[in-house]
Coordinates of C-alpha atoms in Angstrom, one line a residue:
M1 CA -23.8 16.2 -32.8
T2 CA -23.6 17.8 -29.4
R3 CA -26.4 18.5 -26.9
V4 CA -26.4 20.1 -23.5
L5 CA -27.8 18.4 -20.4
H6 CA -29.1 20.3 -17.4
L7 CA -30.0 17.7 -14.9
L8 CA -29.9 16.6 -11.2
P9 CA -27.4 14.1 -9.9
A10 CA -28.5 10.5 -9.8
T11 CA -29.1 8.9 -6.4
S12 CA -28.0 5.5 -5.2
S13 CA -30.2 2.6 -4.1
S14 CA -27.4 0.1 -3.7
P15 CA -27.5 -2.8 -1.2
P16 CA -25.7 -2.2 2.1
L17 CA -22.1 -3.0 2.7
V18 CA -21.3 -6.6 3.5
S19 CA -19.9 -6.8 7.1
F20 CA -17.8 -9.4 8.8
N21 CA -17.6 -10.3 12.5
R22 CA -15.4 -8.0 14.7
L23 CA -11.9 -9.0 15.6
S24 CA -11.9 -11.6 18.4
H25 CA -9.8 -11.2 21.5
L26 CA -6.3 -12.4 20.7
H27 CA -4.1 -14.3 23.1
S28 CA -0.4 -15.0 22.8
H29 CA 0.4 -18.7 22.0
P30 CA -3.0 -20.1 22.6
V31 CA -3.6 -23.8 22.1
L32 CA -5.2 -24.6 18.8
L33 CA -8.3 -26.7 19.3
K34 CA -9.6 -29.2 16.7
T35 CA -12.9 -27.4 16.8
D36 CA -11.1 -24.2 15.7
F37 CA -9.9 -25.9 12.6
S38 CA -13.3 -27.0 11.6
R39 CA -14.1 -23.4 10.8
L40 CA -12.0 -23.6 7.6
R41 CA -14.7 -25.2 5.4
P42 CA -17.6 -22.9 6.4
R43 CA -15.3 -19.9 5.9
R44 CA -15.2 -20.8 2.2
L45 CA -18.9 -21.4 1.9
V46 CA -19.7 -17.9 3.1
S47 CA -17.0 -16.2 1.0
T48 CA -18.3 -12.8 -0.2
T49 CA -19.1 -12.9 -3.9
I50 CA -19.3 -9.1 -4.1
T51 CA -17.2 -8.5 -7.2
A52 CA -16.7 -10.2 -10.5
S53 CA -13.0 -9.3 -10.6
V54 CA -9.9 -9.2 -8.4
S55 CA -10.2 -5.4 -8.5
V56 CA -11.5 -3.8 -5.3
S57 CA -14.1 -1.3 -6.5
T58 CA -16.2 1.1 -4.4
M59 CA -19.8 0.7 -3.4
D60 CA -22.6 2.4 -5.3
Q61 CA -23.1 5.1 -2.7
E62 CA -22.1 8.5 -4.0
I63 CA -18.8 10.0 -2.8
V64 CA -18.2 13.7 -3.2
G65 CA -15.5 14.3 -5.8
H66 CA -15.4 10.8 -7.3
V67 CA -16.2 11.9 -10.8
K68 CA -15.7 8.6 -12.5
Q69 CA -18.0 6.8 -10.1
Q70 CA -20.8 9.3 -10.5
L71 CA -20.5 9.2 -14.2
S72 CA -20.5 5.4 -14.2
K73 CA -23.8 5.5 -12.3
L74 CA -25.3 7.8 -14.9
F75 CA -24.2 5.7 -17.8
E76 CA -25.4 2.5 -15.9
A77 CA -28.9 4.0 -15.8
S78 CA -28.7 4.9 -19.4
L79 CA -27.5 1.4 -20.4
R80 CA -30.5 -0.1 -18.6
T81 CA -32.8 2.0 -20.6
T82 CA -30.9 1.6 -23.9
V83 CA -30.5 -2.2 -23.8
P84 CA -32.9 -3.4 -21.0
D85 CA -32.3 -7.1 -21.9
E86 CA -28.5 -6.9 -21.3
L87 CA -28.5 -6.7 -17.5
D88 CA -24.8 -7.6 -16.9
V89 CA -23.3 -4.7 -19.0
E90 CA -21.0 -2.6 -16.8
P91 CA -20.3 1.0 -17.9
L92 CA -16.8 1.6 -19.3
V93 CA -16.0 5.1 -18.3
V94 CA -12.5 6.5 -18.6
P95 CA -10.8 9.9 -18.6
C96 CA -10.4 11.4 -22.0
T97 CA -6.8 12.0 -23.3
G98 CA -7.9 14.1 -26.3
K99 CA -9.6 17.4 -26.8
F100 CA -13.1 16.0 -27.2
G101 CA -14.1 15.9 -23.6
D102 CA -13.2 15.2 -20.0
Y103 CA -14.4 11.6 -19.8
Q104 CA -15.6 9.0 -22.3
C105 CA -18.0 6.0 -22.2
N106 CA -16.8 3.2 -24.5
N107 CA -19.6 0.6 -24.3
A108 CA -21.0 1.0 -27.8
M109 CA -18.7 -1.3 -29.8
S110 CA -18.6 -4.2 -27.3
L111 CA -22.4 -3.8 -26.8
Y112 CA -23.1 -4.0 -30.5
S113 CA -21.0 -7.1 -30.9
R114 CA -23.3 -8.7 -28.2
I115 CA -26.6 -7.7 -29.7
K116 CA -26.1 -7.9 -33.4
G117 CA -27.9 -10.8 -34.9
K118 CA -30.6 -10.4 -32.3
T119 CA -33.8 -8.4 -32.9
T120 CA -32.4 -4.8 -32.4
Q121 CA -33.2 -1.3 -33.5
F122 CA -29.5 -0.4 -33.7
R123 CA -27.7 -0.5 -37.0
G124 CA -24.2 -0.1 -35.6
P125 CA -22.1 1.2 -32.7
P126 CA -22.6 4.9 -33.5
A127 CA -26.4 4.4 -33.2
I128 CA -25.9 2.8 -29.8
G129 CA -23.7 5.6 -28.7
Q130 CA -26.3 8.2 -29.7
A131 CA -28.9 6.2 -27.7
I132 CA -26.7 6.0 -24.6
M133 CA -26.1 9.7 -24.8
K134 CA -29.9 10.4 -25.2
N135 CA -30.9 8.2 -22.3
L136 CA -28.5 9.8 -19.7
P137 CA -30.5 10.8 -16.6
P138 CA -30.7 14.5 -15.7
T139 CA -27.6 15.8 -13.9
K140 CA -25.9 19.1 -13.1
M141 CA -22.5 17.6 -13.4
I142 CA -22.5 17.3 -17.2
E143 CA -22.2 20.4 -19.4
S144 CA -22.3 18.7 -22.8
C145 CA -22.0 15.3 -24.5
S146 CA -21.1 14.2 -28.1
V147 CA -20.7 11.0 -29.9
A148 CA -17.5 10.4 -31.9
G149 CA -16.2 7.6 -34.1
P150 CA -17.7 4.1 -33.4
G151 CA -20.0 5.3 -30.7
F152 CA -17.6 6.8 -28.1
V153 CA -19.7 9.1 -25.9
N154 CA -17.6 12.1 -24.9
V155 CA -18.5 14.0 -21.8
V156 CA -17.6 17.6 -20.9
L157 CA -18.2 18.3 -17.2
S158 CA -19.8 21.4 -16.0
T159 CA -17.1 23.9 -15.0
K160 CA -19.4 25.4 -12.3
W161 CA -20.0 21.8 -10.9
I162 CA -16.2 21.3 -10.8
A163 CA -15.7 24.6 -8.9
K164 CA -18.5 23.9 -6.5
S165 CA -17.1 20.4 -5.8
I166 CA -13.7 21.8 -4.9
Q167 CA -15.3 24.5 -2.7
K168 CA -17.3 21.9 -0.9
M169 CA -14.1 19.9 -0.2
L170 CA -12.4 22.9 1.2
I171 CA -15.3 23.4 3.6
E172 CA -16.0 19.8 4.5
G173 CA -12.4 18.4 4.3
I174 CA -10.4 16.1 2.1
E175 CA -11.7 13.0 3.9
T176 CA -15.0 13.5 2.0
W177 CA -13.1 12.6 -1.1
A178 CA -11.9 9.3 0.2
P179 CA -13.0 6.2 -1.8
R180 CA -14.9 3.5 0.0
L181 CA -13.7 0.0 -0.8
R182 CA -15.8 -3.1 -0.5
V183 CA -13.2 -4.6 1.8
K184 CA -13.7 -3.7 5.5
R185 CA -10.6 -5.3 7.1
A186 CA -7.2 -6.1 5.5
V187 CA -3.9 -7.4 6.7
V188 CA -0.8 -5.8 5.2
D189 CA 2.2 -8.0 6.0
F190 CA 5.4 -5.9 5.3
S191 CA 9.0 -5.1 6.4
S192 CA 9.5 -8.4 8.2
P193 CA 13.2 -8.4 9.0
N194 CA 15.0 -11.3 10.7
I195 CA 15.8 -11.0 14.4
A196 CA 19.5 -10.8 15.1
K197 CA 20.3 -9.5 11.6
E198 CA 20.7 -5.8 10.6
M199 CA 17.9 -4.2 8.6
H200 CA 19.5 -3.3 5.3
V201 CA 18.4 -1.6 2.0
G202 CA 16.8 -4.9 1.0
H203 CA 14.1 -4.2 3.6
L204 CA 13.6 -0.6 2.4
R205 CA 11.2 -1.4 -0.4
S206 CA 9.0 -3.7 1.7
T207 CA 8.8 -1.2 4.5
I208 CA 8.1 1.8 2.3
I209 CA 5.7 0.2 -0.1
G210 CA 3.9 -1.7 2.6
D211 CA 3.4 1.5 4.7
T212 CA 2.0 3.4 1.7
L213 CA -0.4 0.6 0.8
A214 CA -1.6 0.5 4.4
R215 CA -2.0 4.3 4.4
M216 CA -4.0 4.3 1.2
L217 CA -6.3 1.5 2.4
E218 CA -6.8 3.3 5.7
Y219 CA -7.7 6.5 4.0
S220 CA -10.2 4.5 1.9
N221 CA -12.0 3.5 5.2
V222 CA -10.5 0.0 5.4
E223 CA -9.4 -1.3 8.9
V224 CA -5.8 -2.3 8.3
L225 CA -3.9 -4.7 10.5
R226 CA -0.2 -3.7 9.9
R227 CA 1.7 -6.9 10.6
N228 CA 5.5 -7.2 11.0
H229 CA 6.1 -10.9 10.4
V230 CA 9.6 -10.9 11.8
G231 CA 11.8 -14.0 11.6
D232 CA 12.1 -14.7 15.4
W233 CA 12.0 -18.5 15.4
G234 CA 14.2 -21.1 13.9
T235 CA 17.6 -22.9 13.9
Q236 CA 19.7 -19.7 14.0
F237 CA 18.5 -19.1 17.6
G238 CA 20.1 -22.3 18.7
M239 CA 23.4 -21.1 17.3
L240 CA 23.1 -17.6 18.9
I241 CA 22.0 -18.9 22.3
E242 CA 24.6 -21.6 22.6
F243 CA 27.3 -19.1 21.6
L244 CA 26.0 -16.7 24.2
F245 CA 26.1 -19.4 26.9
E246 CA 29.6 -20.6 26.1
E247 CA 31.2 -17.2 25.6
F248 CA 29.4 -15.5 28.6
P249 CA 28.3 -18.1 31.2
N250 CA 27.2 -15.2 33.4
W251 CA 25.4 -13.4 30.6
E252 CA 22.4 -12.5 32.7
G253 CA 24.6 -10.7 35.2
I254 CA 26.6 -8.9 32.5
G255 CA 23.5 -7.8 30.6
E256 CA 23.5 -6.6 27.1
Q257 CA 27.2 -6.0 27.1
A258 CA 27.6 -9.7 26.6
I259 CA 26.1 -9.5 23.2
G260 CA 27.4 -6.0 22.3
D261 CA 27.1 -5.3 18.6
L262 CA 24.4 -7.8 17.5
Q263 CA 25.8 -8.0 13.9
A264 CA 29.3 -8.9 15.1
F265 CA 27.8 -11.3 17.6
Y266 CA 25.8 -13.0 14.8
K267 CA 28.9 -13.3 12.5
A268 CA 31.1 -14.7 15.3
S269 CA 28.5 -17.3 16.2
K270 CA 28.0 -18.3 12.5
T271 CA 31.7 -18.7 12.0
R272 CA 31.9 -21.0 15.0
F273 CA 28.8 -22.9 13.8
D274 CA 30.3 -23.5 10.4
A275 CA 33.8 -24.5 11.7
D276 CA 33.0 -26.5 14.8
P277 CA 30.9 -29.7 14.3
A278 CA 30.6 -30.2 18.1
F279 CA 29.3 -26.7 18.6
K280 CA 26.9 -27.2 15.7
E281 CA 25.4 -30.2 17.4
R282 CA 25.0 -28.4 20.7
A283 CA 23.4 -25.5 18.8
Q284 CA 20.9 -27.9 17.3
Q285 CA 20.1 -29.3 20.7
A286 CA 19.6 -25.7 21.9
V287 CA 16.9 -25.2 19.3
V288 CA 15.1 -28.3 20.7
R289 CA 15.3 -27.0 24.2
L290 CA 14.1 -23.5 23.2
Q291 CA 11.1 -25.0 21.3
G292 CA 10.5 -27.3 24.3
G293 CA 10.0 -24.2 26.5
E294 CA 13.0 -24.4 28.8
A295 CA 13.1 -21.1 30.8
K296 CA 16.8 -20.4 30.5
Y297 CA 16.7 -20.7 26.7
H298 CA 13.5 -18.7 26.4
R299 CA 15.1 -15.8 28.4
A300 CA 18.1 -15.7 26.2
W301 CA 15.9 -15.8 23.1
A302 CA 13.8 -12.9 24.5
K303 CA 16.9 -10.8 25.2
I304 CA 18.2 -11.3 21.6
C305 CA 14.8 -10.3 20.2
E306 CA 14.6 -7.2 22.5
I307 CA 18.0 -5.9 21.3
S308 CA 17.0 -6.5 17.6
R309 CA 13.7 -4.8 18.1
R310 CA 15.3 -1.6 19.4
E311 CA 17.6 -1.5 16.3
F312 CA 14.6 -2.0 14.0
D313 CA 12.8 0.8 15.8
Q314 CA 15.5 3.2 14.8
V315 CA 14.6 2.7 11.2
Y316 CA 10.9 2.8 11.8
Q317 CA 11.1 6.0 13.7
R318 CA 13.1 7.7 10.9
L319 CA 10.6 6.5 8.3
G320 CA 7.5 7.3 10.5
V321 CA 6.3 3.7 10.0
H322 CA 4.1 1.9 12.5
L323 CA 3.7 -1.9 12.7
E324 CA 2.4 -4.5 15.1
E325 CA 4.8 -7.4 15.5
K326 CA 3.4 -10.9 15.1
G327 CA 6.4 -12.9 14.2
E328 CA 7.0 -16.6 13.4
S329 CA 7.0 -17.5 17.0
F330 CA 3.4 -16.2 17.4
Y331 CA 2.0 -18.6 14.8
N332 CA 4.2 -21.6 15.8
P333 CA 1.6 -23.1 18.2
Y334 CA -1.0 -23.2 15.4
I335 CA 1.1 -25.2 13.0
P336 CA 0.4 -28.7 14.3
G337 CA -3.4 -28.2 14.2
V338 CA -3.3 -26.6 10.8
I339 CA -1.2 -29.4 9.3
E340 CA -3.4 -32.0 11.0
G341 CA -6.5 -30.4 9.4
L342 CA -4.9 -30.4 5.9
S343 CA -3.8 -34.0 6.4
K344 CA -7.4 -35.0 7.2
Q345 CA -8.4 -33.4 3.9
G346 CA -6.0 -35.7 2.2
M347 CA -3.7 -32.9 1.1
V348 CA -0.5 -33.8 3.0
E349 CA 1.6 -36.7 1.7
E350 CA 4.9 -38.4 2.7
S351 CA 7.8 -37.7 0.3
E352 CA 11.5 -38.7 1.0
G353 CA 10.9 -38.5 4.7
A354 CA 9.2 -35.1 4.6
R355 CA 5.5 -34.2 4.6
V356 CA 4.5 -32.2 1.5
I357 CA 1.6 -30.8 -0.5
F358 CA 1.8 -31.4 -4.2
I359 CA 0.6 -28.4 -6.2
E360 CA -0.9 -28.8 -9.6
G361 CA 1.3 -27.3 -12.3
K362 CA 4.4 -27.2 -10.2
N363 CA 7.5 -29.5 -10.5
I364 CA 8.3 -29.3 -6.8
P365 CA 6.0 -29.9 -3.8
L366 CA 5.3 -27.5 -1.0
I367 CA 7.2 -28.9 2.0
V368 CA 5.2 -28.4 5.3
V369 CA 7.2 -30.6 7.6
K370 CA 10.9 -31.2 6.9
S371 CA 12.5 -34.7 7.0
D372 CA 13.9 -33.9 10.5
G373 CA 10.4 -33.1 11.8
G374 CA 11.0 -29.3 11.8
Y375 CA 8.8 -26.6 10.4
N376 CA 9.7 -24.1 7.7
Y377 CA 8.4 -21.0 6.0
A378 CA 5.5 -22.8 4.4
S379 CA 4.4 -24.3 7.7
T380 CA 4.4 -20.8 9.4
D381 CA 2.8 -19.1 6.4
L382 CA -0.1 -21.5 6.3
A383 CA -0.7 -21.2 10.1
A384 CA -0.5 -17.4 9.8
L385 CA -3.0 -17.3 6.9
W386 CA -5.3 -19.6 8.9
Y387 CA -5.1 -17.2 11.8
R388 CA -5.7 -14.1 9.7
L389 CA -8.8 -15.6 8.1
N390 CA -10.4 -17.3 11.1
E391 CA -9.2 -15.2 14.1
E392 CA -8.6 -11.8 12.7
K393 CA -11.4 -12.1 10.1
A394 CA -9.4 -10.4 7.4
E395 CA -11.0 -10.2 3.9
W396 CA -7.8 -9.2 2.1
I397 CA -4.3 -10.4 3.1
I398 CA -1.5 -8.6 1.3
Y399 CA 2.1 -9.8 1.5
V400 CA 4.8 -7.3 0.5
T401 CA 8.1 -9.1 -0.4
D402 CA 10.5 -9.2 -3.3
V403 CA 9.6 -10.8 -6.6
G404 CA 12.0 -13.7 -5.9
Q405 CA 9.4 -15.2 -3.5
Q406 CA 6.7 -15.3 -6.1
Q407 CA 6.8 -19.0 -6.6
H408 CA 6.5 -19.6 -2.9
F409 CA 3.4 -17.5 -2.7
E410 CA 1.8 -19.0 -5.8
M411 CA 2.2 -22.5 -4.2
F412 CA 1.1 -21.4 -0.8
F413 CA -2.0 -19.7 -2.2
S414 CA -2.8 -22.7 -4.3
A415 CA -2.7 -24.9 -1.3
A416 CA -5.0 -22.5 0.6
K417 CA -7.5 -22.5 -2.3
H418 CA -7.4 -26.3 -2.5
A419 CA -8.1 -26.5 1.2
G420 CA -11.1 -24.3 0.8
W421 CA -9.7 -21.4 2.7
L422 CA -9.8 -19.0 -0.3
P423 CA -12.2 -19.0 -3.2
S424 CA -10.8 -21.0 -6.1
D425 CA -11.6 -18.5 -8.8
G426 CA -9.8 -15.6 -7.0
K427 CA -12.7 -13.3 -7.6
A428 CA -14.7 -13.5 -4.3
Y429 CA -13.4 -12.6 -0.9
P430 CA -11.4 -13.4 1.2
Q431 CA -8.4 -12.9 -1.1
A432 CA -4.6 -13.2 -0.6
T433 CA -2.3 -11.2 -2.8
H434 CA 1.5 -11.1 -3.2
V435 CA 2.8 -7.6 -3.8
G436 CA 6.2 -8.3 -5.4
F437 CA 8.9 -5.7 -5.9
G438 CA 12.3 -5.6 -7.7
L439 CA 15.8 -5.0 -6.5
V440 CA 17.5 -1.8 -5.3
L441 CA 20.6 -1.4 -7.5
G442 CA 23.8 0.6 -7.3
D443 CA 25.2 2.8 -10.0
D444 CA 27.0 -0.2 -11.4
G445 CA 23.7 -1.9 -12.1
K446 CA 24.3 -4.6 -9.4
R447 CA 22.7 -5.1 -6.0
F448 CA 23.2 -2.1 -3.9
R449 CA 26.2 -2.6 -1.5
T450 CA 29.1 -0.8 0.1
R451 CA 32.6 -1.1 -1.3
S452 CA 33.3 -3.9 1.3
T453 CA 30.6 -5.9 -0.5
E454 CA 28.5 -5.7 2.7
V455 CA 24.8 -4.8 2.2
V456 CA 24.2 -1.2 3.2
R457 CA 22.7 -0.6 6.7
L458 CA 19.4 1.1 6.3
V459 CA 20.0 3.4 9.3
D460 CA 23.2 4.7 7.7
L461 CA 21.5 5.2 4.4
L462 CA 18.7 7.3 5.9
D463 CA 21.1 9.3 7.9
E464 CA 23.2 10.1 4.9
A465 CA 20.1 11.3 3.0
K466 CA 19.2 13.6 5.9
N467 CA 22.8 14.9 6.2
R468 CA 23.0 15.7 2.4
S469 CA 19.6 17.4 2.6
K470 CA 20.8 19.5 5.6
A471 CA 24.0 20.5 3.8
A472 CA 22.0 21.6 0.7
L473 CA 19.8 23.8 3.0
I474 CA 22.8 25.3 4.7
E475 CA 24.3 26.0 1.3
R476 CA 21.1 27.9 0.4
G477 CA 21.6 30.1 3.5
K478 CA 18.9 28.5 5.6
G479 CA 21.3 27.8 8.4
A480 CA 21.4 31.5 9.2
E481 CA 17.7 32.1 8.6
W482 CA 16.1 29.2 10.5
S483 CA 16.4 27.9 14.0
D484 CA 18.3 24.6 14.6
K485 CA 15.0 22.8 15.1
E486 CA 13.5 24.1 11.8
L487 CA 16.7 23.1 9.9
E488 CA 16.7 19.7 11.5
Q489 CA 13.0 19.0 10.8
T490 CA 13.2 20.2 7.2
A491 CA 16.3 18.2 6.5
E492 CA 14.6 15.0 7.9
A493 CA 11.4 15.7 5.9
V494 CA 13.3 16.3 2.6
G495 CA 16.0 13.6 3.1
Y496 CA 13.7 10.8 4.2
G497 CA 11.0 11.9 1.8
A498 CA 13.5 11.8 -1.1
V499 CA 14.4 8.2 -0.3
K500 CA 10.8 7.2 -0.1
Y501 CA 9.6 8.9 -3.2
A502 CA 12.5 7.7 -5.3
D503 CA 11.3 4.2 -4.5
L504 CA 7.5 4.7 -4.8
K505 CA 7.5 6.6 -8.1
N506 CA 8.7 3.5 -9.9
N507 CA 6.5 0.6 -10.7
R508 CA 7.3 -1.7 -7.8
L509 CA 7.9 -4.7 -10.1
T510 CA 10.9 -3.1 -11.6
N511 CA 14.4 -2.7 -10.2
Y512 CA 15.5 0.9 -9.5
T513 CA 18.9 2.5 -9.1
F514 CA 19.6 4.2 -5.7
N515 CA 21.3 7.5 -6.4
F516 CA 21.5 10.3 -3.8
D517 CA 22.2 13.0 -6.4
Q518 CA 19.1 12.1 -8.4
M519 CA 16.7 11.7 -5.5
L520 CA 17.9 14.9 -3.8
N521 CA 17.7 17.0 -7.0
D522 CA 15.2 19.9 -6.7
K523 CA 14.3 19.6 -10.4
G524 CA 12.2 16.9 -12.1
N525 CA 10.0 14.2 -10.6
T526 CA 11.6 14.1 -7.1
A527 CA 10.2 14.6 -3.6
V528 CA 12.5 17.7 -3.2
Y529 CA 10.8 19.4 -6.2
L530 CA 7.3 18.5 -4.9
L531 CA 8.0 19.5 -1.4
Y532 CA 9.4 22.8 -2.6
A533 CA 6.3 23.3 -4.9
H534 CA 4.1 22.8 -1.9
A535 CA 6.1 25.3 0.2
R536 CA 5.8 27.9 -2.7
I537 CA 2.0 27.5 -2.7
C538 CA 1.9 28.1 1.1
S539 CA 4.2 31.2 0.6
I540 CA 1.7 32.6 -2.0
I541 CA -1.1 32.3 0.4
R542 CA 0.9 33.8 3.3
K543 CA 2.0 36.7 1.2
S544 CA -1.5 37.6 0.2
G545 CA -2.2 38.5 3.9
K546 CA -5.7 36.9 3.6
D547 CA -7.3 34.6 6.1
I548 CA -7.7 31.5 4.0
E549 CA -10.1 29.9 6.5
E550 CA -12.4 32.9 6.3
L551 CA -12.2 32.9 2.5
K552 CA -13.4 29.3 2.5
K553 CA -16.7 30.5 4.1
T554 CA -17.2 33.8 2.1
A555 CA -15.5 33.5 -1.3
T556 CA -16.4 31.5 -4.3
V557 CA -14.2 29.3 -6.6
V558 CA -14.5 30.3 -10.3
L559 CA -12.7 28.5 -13.1
D560 CA -13.0 30.9 -16.0
H561 CA -9.4 30.6 -17.3
P562 CA -8.6 27.3 -19.2
D563 CA -5.6 26.6 -16.9
E564 CA -7.8 27.1 -13.9
R565 CA -10.2 24.5 -15.2
V566 CA -7.4 22.0 -16.0
L567 CA -6.1 22.3 -12.5
G568 CA -9.6 22.0 -11.0
L569 CA -10.5 18.9 -13.0
H570 CA -7.2 17.3 -12.0
L571 CA -7.9 18.0 -8.3
L572 CA -11.3 16.3 -8.6
Q573 CA -9.7 13.2 -10.0
F574 CA -7.8 12.6 -6.7
A575 CA -10.3 10.1 -5.3
E576 CA -10.4 7.8 -8.4
T577 CA -6.6 7.9 -8.5
V578 CA -6.4 6.6 -4.9
E579 CA -8.9 4.0 -5.7
E580 CA -6.9 2.8 -8.8
A581 CA -3.7 2.7 -6.7
C582 CA -5.5 0.6 -4.1
N583 CA -7.1 -1.7 -6.6
N584 CA -3.8 -2.5 -8.3
L585 CA -1.6 -2.0 -5.2
L586 CA 0.6 0.4 -7.2
P587 CA 1.8 3.5 -5.2
N588 CA 3.5 4.9 -8.4
V589 CA 0.0 5.7 -9.7
L590 CA -0.4 8.2 -6.8
C591 CA 3.1 9.5 -7.4
E592 CA 2.3 10.2 -11.1
Y593 CA -0.9 12.0 -10.1
L594 CA 1.0 14.2 -7.5
Y595 CA 3.7 15.2 -10.0
N596 CA 1.1 16.0 -12.7
L597 CA -0.8 18.1 -10.1
S598 CA 2.4 20.1 -9.4
E599 CA 2.9 20.6 -13.2
N600 CA -0.7 21.7 -13.7
F601 CA -0.3 24.2 -10.8
T602 CA 2.9 25.6 -12.2
K603 CA 1.2 26.2 -15.5
F604 CA -1.8 27.8 -13.8
Y605 CA 0.4 30.1 -11.7
S606 CA 2.5 31.1 -14.7
N607 CA -0.6 32.2 -16.7
C608 CA -2.9 33.4 -14.0
Q609 CA -1.9 36.1 -11.6
V610 CA -3.0 35.4 -8.1
V611 CA -2.2 38.1 -5.6
G612 CA -3.4 41.5 -6.7
S613 CA -5.6 40.2 -9.5
A614 CA -9.4 40.7 -9.8
E615 CA -9.7 37.0 -9.3
E616 CA -7.5 36.9 -6.2
T617 CA -9.9 35.3 -3.7
S618 CA -11.0 32.5 -6.1
R619 CA -7.4 31.8 -7.1
L620 CA -6.2 31.7 -3.5
L621 CA -8.9 29.1 -2.8
L622 CA -7.6 27.1 -5.8
C623 CA -4.1 27.4 -4.4
E624 CA -5.3 26.2 -1.0
A625 CA -7.2 23.2 -2.6
T626 CA -4.0 22.3 -4.5
A627 CA -2.0 22.4 -1.2
V628 CA -4.6 20.3 0.6
V629 CA -4.6 17.6 -2.0
M630 CA -0.8 17.7 -2.2
R631 CA -0.6 17.3 1.6
K632 CA -2.9 14.3 1.5
C633 CA -0.8 12.7 -1.3
F634 CA 2.3 13.3 0.9
Y635 CA 0.7 11.7 3.9
L636 CA -0.4 8.6 1.8
L637 CA 3.2 8.3 0.6
G638 CA 4.6 8.7 4.2
I639 CA 6.2 12.0 3.4
V640 CA 6.2 15.0 5.8
P641 CA 5.3 18.2 4.0
V642 CA 7.4 21.4 4.4
Y643 CA 5.7 24.8 4.5
K644 CA 8.6 27.1 3.8
I645 CA 11.8 26.8 2.0

């Protein structure tokens, strides 16, 4: 049975967004007062219980273009009418994969299992499905509904509504399609290289994945604090500083030439540290003097950090990544107060000379103070989490590291929950999440390295991608057609974009093989193919000779051809795709959407003449809408689009 609905869109009467205090003024290395620590308990008591799952869903307010959200509201209203006594039933709306509709509501079966045995008018799931369909509020977005099988309610969207929604986006901008998450402020902790060590391909995934997660959250109207938790504190600095003092007594007069190549300097100092017990002892004393605040040692430490930072920036500039550094040294002054507070709660115990927190279900404890009295990763991470919750007022703290650190984060988060910093059930806010990722492998299936067994420098890797991209462009004759600037910019966009996309298109939990030939291929699911597809769309619009901005104001989008409708519906699903990628912290979801968008456009363009057709103006607008959404996808993935090829 099928019936047609001609109705007005539902409106929202949802409660207002929950807001948190603004970010307090931050000061470098402040003293942690005992009164500050007392805020830990109240923080838990006012945790926001705004969702029943770890998923970060949008608020009830309508968002232009978010089809799944608007349909969910309609079905929610229907469910309240259909089963008024079942108040906690959430609508289960999913896109259809078959030919029966565009979306489907799948509540009937689970709902019948809840109400059977009670006094009910329904004799099975199909009857519930019929009632849900019948009780849908009036709306212009639905063209028809039908009930199939055990009560599945299939929805066919109005083609005119799809067309009008696309046209409205073209006029008002792609920002109107941004999902709005419940979270207002998040910390994304990513990249985080170690000072005095080269950034290598092992940092590639954290930097690229973290940047994309930050971009998606920012687009979704979340204030994101991008944090580079660099390793700038610890025993290795005693080794480096002592080596600097002994090799170059007049190092301040000589300047940076004393250190020279930081990698070579690090290796030389490490060799000395391992081979010379007396030097090792002096290096350990140097750590104590550095942490004690002696000016000479602090100046040497600052110089080493400065040189490292400049090397890191070479990578970040190539990748177009922006971070704010708050390294281990920033949180160091907070550690004593945090551990004291945990001790007062009875969580910290003595064990074999160290101070530890025993975690239920784990065979080993979380060491927070080493047997020599020093601090470690757990100490710093606890202090950093305390700061992010209580000073930066973050509701979601996201850590992007390799899967090998999973156990550390499980133990660290368990300690925070036991302390009352985080909700114990993991469903309310604030939340802390570890975003793990797999290894980057070479063609041999082993960890990606050069022939000398050294880990590949990230700068060299990115430069090679750019150079290969440039060579391919020159081979296509672009060296003669384009200016040097155009050639250089396109080579960078394609080369760096290829490296990013090859990483992001994979589920982050899996290992992936780094292969230049595959990632720079202009066919298949690669950044090169997608960038070229975007450039071809731009070329179609240019060759039409029409003013696309004027067409947005005067022309109308019409989706009469089946391939036009398929493309239009896919465009409209952009917002819910971004929301899904944010909820699950999976950039590959967005990559899959982008690739399918390109495939849908190719089919449309193959079967629907654009320039010179009777439908030219409408189809040019559909081309422009596709290009707009592609560009936003590229931006969220940190890829620079190209407009001609």
